[in-house]
């Protein structure tokens, strides 16, 4: 091959992208999926904020629950950001697990107690956290459905 000859065309991968060593860019998400991811992230971030507020307001002194509140706040912030920036199903699955675990602990604490904490359902923070966790749960579930339907529709068109 002479120095003036053009380089050979790049081989393409099964997805149709040139084999340049970089993965193909996924197609953009539909508006509905972005809206649901935004709702999910808002629920996660609000729940994290409430748990951090309660931790600072005295829950850090409770033996087991205090560190769990701090962990909940950090996890909620991280998951809230991941849901927005990583277009993958794993952050949505994490949001579902986070919401179920947090709601489960809350409802245990309001019924039979949770590690010596017996909570009420009527406080502003309690209601805000519970509503935000339900919003995150429903938003993540719906986002998964919308994104999976779109992905399965693309794979059927490609076949």
Short mmCIF file of N, CA and C in Angstrom, two decimals:
data_model
loop_
_atom_site.label_atom_id
_atom_site.label_comp_id
_atom_site.label_asym_id
_atom_site.label_seq_id
_atom_site.Cartn_x
_atom_site.Cartn_y
_atom_site.Cartn_z
N UNK A 1 0.84 -1.16 0.00
CA UNK A 1 0.00 0.00 0.00
C UNK A 1 0.89 1.23 0.00
N UNK A 2 0.65 2.11 -0.93
CA UNK A 2 1.45 3.32 -1.07
C UNK A 2 1.00 4.35 -0.04
N UNK A 3 1.88 5.31 0.21
CA UNK A 3 1.58 6.34 1.21
C UNK A 3 0.40 7.20 0.79
N UNK A 4 0.12 7.31 -0.50
CA UNK A 4 -0.97 8.16 -0.95
C UNK A 4 -2.30 7.43 -1.04
N UNK A 5 -2.29 6.12 -0.85
CA UNK A 5 -3.54 5.35 -0.91
C UNK A 5 -4.39 5.65 0.32
N UNK A 6 -5.73 5.75 0.13
CA UNK A 6 -6.59 5.97 1.30
C UNK A 6 -6.64 4.72 2.17
N UNK A 7 -6.90 4.90 3.46
CA UNK A 7 -6.98 3.72 4.34
C UNK A 7 -8.18 2.87 3.97
N UNK A 8 -8.09 1.57 4.22
CA UNK A 8 -9.23 0.70 3.91
C UNK A 8 -10.42 1.07 4.78
N UNK A 9 -11.64 0.81 4.29
CA UNK A 9 -12.82 1.13 5.10
C UNK A 9 -12.84 0.30 6.39
N UNK A 10 -13.35 0.92 7.44
CA UNK A 10 -13.42 0.24 8.74
C UNK A 10 -14.47 -0.85 8.68
N UNK A 11 -14.15 -1.98 9.28
CA UNK A 11 -15.12 -3.07 9.36
C UNK A 11 -16.21 -2.67 10.33
N UNK A 12 -17.40 -3.11 10.05
CA UNK A 12 -18.47 -2.75 10.97
C UNK A 12 -18.81 -3.91 11.88
N UNK A 13 -19.32 -3.56 13.04
CA UNK A 13 -19.71 -4.55 14.04
C UNK A 13 -21.15 -4.96 13.78
N UNK A 14 -21.64 -5.99 14.46
CA UNK A 14 -23.03 -6.41 14.24
C UNK A 14 -24.05 -5.29 14.49
N UNK A 15 -23.74 -4.32 15.34
CA UNK A 15 -24.65 -3.22 15.60
C UNK A 15 -24.59 -2.15 14.52
N UNK A 16 -23.69 -2.28 13.55
CA UNK A 16 -23.60 -1.33 12.46
C UNK A 16 -22.58 -0.23 12.72
N UNK A 17 -21.98 -0.17 13.87
CA UNK A 17 -20.99 0.87 14.17
C UNK A 17 -19.62 0.40 13.72
N UNK A 18 -18.78 1.32 13.26
CA UNK A 18 -17.43 0.92 12.87
C UNK A 18 -16.68 0.34 14.06
N UNK A 19 -15.81 -0.61 13.80
CA UNK A 19 -15.06 -1.23 14.89
C UNK A 19 -13.85 -0.37 15.21
N UNK A 20 -14.09 0.70 15.93
CA UNK A 20 -13.02 1.64 16.29
C UNK A 20 -12.53 1.41 17.71
N UNK A 21 -13.04 0.40 18.35
CA UNK A 21 -12.63 0.14 19.73
C UNK A 21 -13.54 0.80 20.75
N UNK A 22 -14.41 1.69 20.31
CA UNK A 22 -15.36 2.32 21.23
C UNK A 22 -16.73 1.68 21.04
N UNK A 23 -17.47 1.53 22.13
CA UNK A 23 -18.80 0.91 22.00
C UNK A 23 -19.74 1.85 21.25
N UNK A 24 -20.72 1.27 20.56
CA UNK A 24 -21.68 2.13 19.85
C UNK A 24 -22.51 2.93 20.85
N UNK A 25 -22.88 4.13 20.45
CA UNK A 25 -23.68 4.99 21.29
C UNK A 25 -25.13 4.53 21.23
N UNK A 26 -25.77 4.29 22.38
CA UNK A 26 -27.17 3.85 22.34
C UNK A 26 -28.06 4.97 21.80
N UNK A 27 -29.17 4.61 21.20
CA UNK A 27 -30.08 5.65 20.71
C UNK A 27 -30.65 6.45 21.87
N UNK A 28 -31.07 7.68 21.59
CA UNK A 28 -31.60 8.51 22.69
C UNK A 28 -32.88 7.92 23.27
N UNK A 29 -33.08 8.20 24.54
CA UNK A 29 -34.30 7.74 25.21
C UNK A 29 -35.46 8.64 24.79
N UNK A 30 -36.67 8.08 24.73
CA UNK A 30 -37.82 8.93 24.43
C UNK A 30 -38.11 9.89 25.58
N UNK A 31 -38.86 10.94 25.29
CA UNK A 31 -39.17 11.95 26.31
C UNK A 31 -39.85 11.33 27.53
N UNK A 32 -40.75 10.39 27.30
CA UNK A 32 -41.45 9.76 28.42
C UNK A 32 -40.50 9.06 29.37
N UNK A 33 -39.48 8.40 28.81
CA UNK A 33 -38.49 7.72 29.65
C UNK A 33 -37.68 8.73 30.45
N UNK A 34 -37.30 9.85 29.81
CA UNK A 34 -36.54 10.88 30.53
C UNK A 34 -37.40 11.51 31.63
N UNK A 35 -38.67 11.73 31.33
CA UNK A 35 -39.57 12.29 32.34
C UNK A 35 -39.68 11.35 33.54
N UNK A 36 -39.84 10.06 33.28
CA UNK A 36 -39.95 9.09 34.36
C UNK A 36 -38.64 8.98 35.14
N UNK A 37 -37.51 9.06 34.44
CA UNK A 37 -36.22 9.05 35.14
C UNK A 37 -36.09 10.31 36.02
N UNK A 38 -36.57 11.44 35.52
CA UNK A 38 -36.52 12.67 36.32
C UNK A 38 -37.39 12.58 37.56
N UNK A 39 -38.57 12.00 37.41
CA UNK A 39 -39.47 11.81 38.56
C UNK A 39 -38.84 10.86 39.57
N UNK A 40 -38.25 9.79 39.07
CA UNK A 40 -37.57 8.82 39.94
C UNK A 40 -36.43 9.49 40.69
N UNK A 41 -35.61 10.24 39.98
CA UNK A 41 -34.48 10.92 40.62
C UNK A 41 -34.97 11.92 41.66
N UNK A 42 -36.04 12.65 41.35
CA UNK A 42 -36.58 13.62 42.31
C UNK A 42 -37.03 12.91 43.59
N UNK A 43 -37.70 11.78 43.45
CA UNK A 43 -38.12 11.02 44.62
C UNK A 43 -36.94 10.53 45.43
N UNK A 44 -35.92 10.01 44.75
CA UNK A 44 -34.73 9.52 45.45
C UNK A 44 -34.01 10.65 46.18
N UNK A 45 -33.84 11.78 45.50
CA UNK A 45 -33.11 12.89 46.09
C UNK A 45 -33.87 13.51 47.27
N UNK A 46 -35.18 13.57 47.16
CA UNK A 46 -35.96 14.11 48.28
C UNK A 46 -35.91 13.16 49.48
N UNK A 47 -36.01 11.87 49.23
CA UNK A 47 -35.89 10.90 50.31
C UNK A 47 -34.52 10.99 50.98
N UNK A 48 -33.48 11.12 50.17
CA UNK A 48 -32.13 11.24 50.71
C UNK A 48 -32.00 12.51 51.56
N UNK A 49 -32.58 13.59 51.07
CA UNK A 49 -32.52 14.85 51.81
C UNK A 49 -33.22 14.73 53.17
N UNK A 50 -34.39 14.11 53.18
CA UNK A 50 -35.12 13.94 54.44
C UNK A 50 -34.30 13.09 55.42
N UNK A 51 -33.71 12.01 54.93
CA UNK A 51 -32.93 11.15 55.82
C UNK A 51 -31.68 11.85 56.33
N UNK A 52 -31.04 12.65 55.50
CA UNK A 52 -29.88 13.41 55.96
C UNK A 52 -30.31 14.46 57.00
N UNK A 53 -31.41 15.13 56.75
CA UNK A 53 -31.93 16.11 57.71
C UNK A 53 -32.21 15.46 59.06
N UNK A 54 -32.91 14.32 59.04
CA UNK A 54 -33.22 13.63 60.30
C UNK A 54 -31.96 13.12 60.98
N UNK A 55 -30.99 12.67 60.20
CA UNK A 55 -29.72 12.20 60.77
C UNK A 55 -29.05 13.34 61.53
N UNK A 56 -28.98 14.51 60.91
CA UNK A 56 -28.33 15.66 61.54
C UNK A 56 -29.13 16.16 62.74
N UNK A 57 -30.44 16.00 62.71
CA UNK A 57 -31.31 16.50 63.77
C UNK A 57 -31.38 15.56 64.98
N UNK A 58 -30.58 14.53 65.02
CA UNK A 58 -30.55 13.70 66.22
C UNK A 58 -30.55 12.20 65.99
N UNK A 59 -30.86 11.77 64.79
CA UNK A 59 -30.89 10.33 64.54
C UNK A 59 -29.49 9.72 64.55
N UNK A 60 -28.44 10.54 64.42
CA UNK A 60 -27.08 9.99 64.45
C UNK A 60 -26.75 9.38 65.80
N UNK A 61 -27.52 9.73 66.83
CA UNK A 61 -27.28 9.20 68.17
C UNK A 61 -27.97 7.85 68.41
N UNK A 62 -28.82 7.42 67.50
CA UNK A 62 -29.51 6.13 67.65
C UNK A 62 -28.57 5.05 67.14
N UNK A 63 -28.38 4.02 67.95
CA UNK A 63 -27.30 3.06 67.73
C UNK A 63 -27.27 2.43 66.33
N UNK A 64 -28.27 1.76 65.87
CA UNK A 64 -28.23 1.10 64.57
C UNK A 64 -28.87 1.96 63.49
N UNK A 65 -29.94 2.62 63.84
CA UNK A 65 -30.72 3.38 62.86
C UNK A 65 -29.96 4.61 62.38
N UNK A 66 -29.19 5.24 63.24
CA UNK A 66 -28.44 6.43 62.85
C UNK A 66 -27.55 6.20 61.64
N UNK A 67 -26.64 5.22 61.71
CA UNK A 67 -25.81 4.93 60.53
C UNK A 67 -26.62 4.50 59.31
N UNK A 68 -27.74 3.83 59.54
CA UNK A 68 -28.60 3.44 58.41
C UNK A 68 -29.21 4.67 57.73
N UNK A 69 -29.56 5.68 58.52
CA UNK A 69 -30.09 6.92 57.94
C UNK A 69 -29.03 7.61 57.09
N UNK A 70 -27.80 7.63 57.58
CA UNK A 70 -26.72 8.23 56.80
C UNK A 70 -26.46 7.43 55.52
N UNK A 71 -26.44 6.12 55.64
CA UNK A 71 -26.27 5.26 54.46
C UNK A 71 -27.41 5.48 53.47
N UNK A 72 -28.63 5.61 53.98
CA UNK A 72 -29.78 5.86 53.14
C UNK A 72 -29.64 7.18 52.40
N UNK A 73 -29.17 8.21 53.07
CA UNK A 73 -28.99 9.52 52.44
C UNK A 73 -27.96 9.45 51.33
N UNK A 74 -26.82 8.83 51.60
CA UNK A 74 -25.77 8.72 50.59
C UNK A 74 -26.25 7.88 49.40
N UNK A 75 -26.88 6.75 49.68
CA UNK A 75 -27.37 5.89 48.60
C UNK A 75 -28.43 6.59 47.76
N UNK A 76 -29.32 7.34 48.40
CA UNK A 76 -30.35 8.07 47.66
C UNK A 76 -29.75 9.13 46.75
N UNK A 77 -28.75 9.86 47.23
CA UNK A 77 -28.10 10.87 46.40
C UNK A 77 -27.38 10.22 45.22
N UNK A 78 -26.64 9.16 45.49
CA UNK A 78 -25.89 8.49 44.42
C UNK A 78 -26.85 7.90 43.39
N UNK A 79 -27.87 7.19 43.84
CA UNK A 79 -28.83 6.60 42.90
C UNK A 79 -29.59 7.67 42.12
N UNK A 80 -29.95 8.77 42.80
CA UNK A 80 -30.64 9.86 42.11
C UNK A 80 -29.83 10.41 40.96
N UNK A 81 -28.54 10.56 41.17
CA UNK A 81 -27.67 11.05 40.10
C UNK A 81 -27.46 9.99 39.02
N UNK A 82 -27.27 8.74 39.44
CA UNK A 82 -27.06 7.66 38.46
C UNK A 82 -28.27 7.48 37.54
N UNK A 83 -29.46 7.60 38.09
CA UNK A 83 -30.67 7.44 37.28
C UNK A 83 -30.67 8.48 36.15
N UNK A 84 -30.12 9.65 36.42
CA UNK A 84 -30.12 10.72 35.41
C UNK A 84 -28.97 10.62 34.41
N UNK A 85 -27.81 10.17 34.85
CA UNK A 85 -26.65 10.22 33.96
C UNK A 85 -26.28 8.90 33.30
N UNK A 86 -26.71 7.78 33.85
CA UNK A 86 -26.36 6.48 33.28
C UNK A 86 -27.60 5.87 32.64
N UNK A 87 -27.63 5.81 31.33
CA UNK A 87 -28.80 5.29 30.61
C UNK A 87 -28.76 3.76 30.57
N UNK A 88 -28.91 3.18 31.72
CA UNK A 88 -28.89 1.72 31.86
C UNK A 88 -30.01 1.35 32.81
N UNK A 89 -30.40 0.08 32.77
CA UNK A 89 -31.49 -0.36 33.65
C UNK A 89 -31.04 -0.56 35.09
N UNK A 90 -29.75 -0.70 35.34
CA UNK A 90 -29.27 -0.96 36.71
C UNK A 90 -29.60 0.16 37.70
N UNK A 91 -29.43 1.44 37.37
CA UNK A 91 -29.84 2.47 38.35
C UNK A 91 -31.33 2.43 38.66
N UNK A 92 -32.15 2.09 37.67
CA UNK A 92 -33.59 1.96 37.92
C UNK A 92 -33.87 0.80 38.85
N UNK A 93 -33.17 -0.30 38.64
CA UNK A 93 -33.32 -1.44 39.54
C UNK A 93 -32.85 -1.08 40.95
N UNK A 94 -31.76 -0.33 41.03
CA UNK A 94 -31.29 0.16 42.33
C UNK A 94 -32.31 1.05 43.01
N UNK A 95 -32.97 1.90 42.22
CA UNK A 95 -34.01 2.79 42.77
C UNK A 95 -35.17 1.98 43.32
N UNK A 96 -35.53 0.91 42.63
CA UNK A 96 -36.62 0.05 43.10
C UNK A 96 -36.22 -0.61 44.42
N UNK A 97 -35.03 -1.18 44.46
CA UNK A 97 -34.56 -1.82 45.69
C UNK A 97 -34.45 -0.83 46.85
N UNK A 98 -33.92 0.34 46.57
CA UNK A 98 -33.82 1.40 47.58
C UNK A 98 -35.19 1.74 48.14
N UNK A 99 -36.15 1.97 47.26
CA UNK A 99 -37.49 2.36 47.69
C UNK A 99 -38.18 1.27 48.50
N UNK A 100 -38.07 0.04 48.03
CA UNK A 100 -38.71 -1.07 48.74
C UNK A 100 -38.09 -1.25 50.12
N UNK A 101 -36.76 -1.20 50.19
CA UNK A 101 -36.08 -1.38 51.48
C UNK A 101 -36.41 -0.24 52.44
N UNK A 102 -36.40 0.99 51.93
CA UNK A 102 -36.67 2.14 52.79
C UNK A 102 -38.12 2.16 53.26
N UNK A 103 -39.05 1.89 52.34
CA UNK A 103 -40.46 1.82 52.74
C UNK A 103 -40.69 0.67 53.72
N UNK A 104 -40.04 -0.46 53.48
CA UNK A 104 -40.19 -1.60 54.40
C UNK A 104 -39.71 -1.26 55.79
N UNK A 105 -38.56 -0.61 55.89
CA UNK A 105 -38.04 -0.22 57.21
C UNK A 105 -38.96 0.80 57.87
N UNK A 106 -39.48 1.74 57.07
CA UNK A 106 -40.39 2.74 57.64
C UNK A 106 -41.66 2.10 58.16
N UNK A 107 -42.27 1.22 57.36
CA UNK A 107 -43.51 0.60 57.81
C UNK A 107 -43.28 -0.35 58.99
N UNK A 108 -42.13 -0.99 59.05
CA UNK A 108 -41.80 -1.77 60.25
C UNK A 108 -41.71 -0.87 61.47
N UNK A 109 -41.06 0.28 61.30
CA UNK A 109 -40.90 1.18 62.45
C UNK A 109 -42.22 1.78 62.92
N UNK A 110 -43.20 1.85 62.03
CA UNK A 110 -44.50 2.41 62.44
C UNK A 110 -45.45 1.35 62.98
N UNK A 111 -45.11 0.07 62.80
CA UNK A 111 -46.01 -0.99 63.26
C UNK A 111 -45.42 -1.73 64.47
N UNK A 112 -44.34 -2.45 64.26
CA UNK A 112 -43.78 -3.28 65.33
C UNK A 112 -42.48 -2.74 65.89
N UNK A 113 -41.94 -1.70 65.26
CA UNK A 113 -40.66 -1.16 65.70
C UNK A 113 -39.52 -1.69 64.83
N UNK A 114 -38.48 -0.88 64.72
CA UNK A 114 -37.32 -1.24 63.89
C UNK A 114 -36.07 -0.85 64.66
N UNK A 115 -35.37 -1.84 65.19
CA UNK A 115 -34.17 -1.59 65.99
C UNK A 115 -34.42 -0.53 67.06
N UNK A 116 -35.37 -0.75 67.89
CA UNK A 116 -35.76 0.11 69.02
C UNK A 116 -36.42 1.42 68.62
N UNK A 117 -36.66 1.66 67.35
CA UNK A 117 -37.32 2.89 66.91
C UNK A 117 -38.77 2.58 66.59
N UNK A 118 -39.65 3.31 67.26
CA UNK A 118 -41.08 3.20 66.95
C UNK A 118 -41.53 4.57 66.48
N UNK A 119 -41.86 4.63 65.20
CA UNK A 119 -42.15 5.89 64.53
C UNK A 119 -43.65 6.09 64.37
N UNK A 120 -44.04 7.33 64.09
CA UNK A 120 -45.43 7.63 63.76
C UNK A 120 -45.50 7.98 62.28
N UNK A 121 -46.71 7.95 61.74
CA UNK A 121 -46.87 8.23 60.32
C UNK A 121 -47.19 9.69 60.08
N UNK A 122 -47.46 10.46 61.10
CA UNK A 122 -48.01 11.79 60.93
C UNK A 122 -47.06 12.95 60.77
N UNK A 123 -45.78 12.81 60.99
CA UNK A 123 -44.87 13.95 60.91
C UNK A 123 -44.61 14.39 59.47
N UNK A 124 -44.19 15.64 59.32
CA UNK A 124 -43.93 16.17 57.98
C UNK A 124 -42.82 15.39 57.29
N UNK A 125 -41.72 15.13 57.99
CA UNK A 125 -40.62 14.39 57.38
C UNK A 125 -41.02 12.97 57.04
N UNK A 126 -41.80 12.34 57.91
CA UNK A 126 -42.21 10.95 57.66
C UNK A 126 -43.09 10.87 56.41
N UNK A 127 -44.06 11.76 56.31
CA UNK A 127 -44.95 11.75 55.16
C UNK A 127 -44.18 12.11 53.89
N UNK A 128 -43.32 13.12 53.97
CA UNK A 128 -42.52 13.52 52.81
C UNK A 128 -41.65 12.38 52.32
N UNK A 129 -40.97 11.70 53.25
CA UNK A 129 -40.11 10.59 52.86
C UNK A 129 -40.92 9.45 52.26
N UNK A 130 -42.04 9.09 52.88
CA UNK A 130 -42.85 7.99 52.36
C UNK A 130 -43.39 8.30 50.97
N UNK A 131 -43.89 9.52 50.77
CA UNK A 131 -44.42 9.89 49.45
C UNK A 131 -43.29 9.89 48.42
N UNK A 132 -42.14 10.44 48.78
CA UNK A 132 -41.03 10.49 47.82
C UNK A 132 -40.54 9.10 47.45
N UNK A 133 -40.57 8.18 48.41
CA UNK A 133 -40.13 6.81 48.11
C UNK A 133 -41.15 6.09 47.22
N UNK A 134 -42.44 6.34 47.43
CA UNK A 134 -43.46 5.78 46.53
C UNK A 134 -43.31 6.36 45.13
N UNK A 135 -43.03 7.66 45.05
CA UNK A 135 -42.82 8.30 43.74
C UNK A 135 -41.62 7.67 43.04
N UNK A 136 -40.53 7.48 43.77
CA UNK A 136 -39.33 6.87 43.18
C UNK A 136 -39.62 5.44 42.73
N UNK A 137 -40.36 4.69 43.54
CA UNK A 137 -40.67 3.30 43.19
C UNK A 137 -41.52 3.21 41.93
N UNK A 138 -42.61 3.96 41.90
CA UNK A 138 -43.51 3.91 40.74
C UNK A 138 -42.81 4.47 39.50
N UNK A 139 -42.06 5.56 39.67
CA UNK A 139 -41.34 6.14 38.54
C UNK A 139 -40.32 5.18 37.95
N UNK A 140 -39.57 4.50 38.81
CA UNK A 140 -38.56 3.55 38.33
C UNK A 140 -39.21 2.35 37.63
N UNK A 141 -40.29 1.84 38.20
CA UNK A 141 -40.99 0.72 37.57
C UNK A 141 -41.51 1.11 36.19
N UNK A 142 -42.14 2.26 36.10
CA UNK A 142 -42.68 2.71 34.81
C UNK A 142 -41.56 3.00 33.81
N UNK A 143 -40.46 3.59 34.27
CA UNK A 143 -39.33 3.85 33.38
C UNK A 143 -38.77 2.55 32.82
N UNK A 144 -38.66 1.54 33.67
CA UNK A 144 -38.18 0.23 33.19
C UNK A 144 -39.10 -0.33 32.11
N UNK A 145 -40.40 -0.23 32.34
CA UNK A 145 -41.37 -0.74 31.37
C UNK A 145 -41.25 0.01 30.05
N UNK A 146 -41.21 1.34 30.11
CA UNK A 146 -41.12 2.15 28.89
C UNK A 146 -39.83 1.85 28.14
N UNK A 147 -38.73 1.78 28.85
CA UNK A 147 -37.44 1.54 28.19
C UNK A 147 -37.33 0.12 27.65
N UNK A 148 -37.86 -0.85 28.35
CA UNK A 148 -37.82 -2.24 27.86
C UNK A 148 -38.71 -2.40 26.64
N UNK A 149 -39.88 -1.76 26.64
CA UNK A 149 -40.76 -1.83 25.47
C UNK A 149 -40.08 -1.24 24.26
N UNK A 150 -39.42 -0.12 24.47
CA UNK A 150 -38.73 0.51 23.35
C UNK A 150 -37.59 -0.37 22.84
N UNK A 151 -36.84 -0.96 23.77
CA UNK A 151 -35.74 -1.83 23.38
C UNK A 151 -36.24 -3.07 22.64
N UNK A 152 -37.33 -3.65 23.12
CA UNK A 152 -37.86 -4.84 22.44
C UNK A 152 -38.45 -4.47 21.08
N UNK A 153 -39.00 -3.28 20.95
CA UNK A 153 -39.51 -2.83 19.66
C UNK A 153 -38.40 -2.63 18.66
N UNK A 154 -37.25 -2.10 19.11
CA UNK A 154 -36.08 -1.93 18.23
C UNK A 154 -35.53 -3.27 17.79
N UNK A 155 -35.48 -4.24 18.72
CA UNK A 155 -34.90 -5.54 18.36
C UNK A 155 -35.82 -6.28 17.39
N UNK A 156 -37.13 -6.09 17.49
CA UNK A 156 -38.04 -6.72 16.53
C UNK A 156 -37.91 -6.09 15.15
N UNK A 157 -37.71 -4.76 15.09
CA UNK A 157 -37.55 -4.09 13.80
C UNK A 157 -36.26 -4.50 13.13
N UNK A 158 -35.20 -4.73 13.92
CA UNK A 158 -33.91 -5.11 13.37
C UNK A 158 -33.93 -6.52 12.80
N UNK A 159 -34.80 -7.39 13.30
CA UNK A 159 -34.81 -8.79 12.89
C UNK A 159 -35.53 -9.00 11.59
#
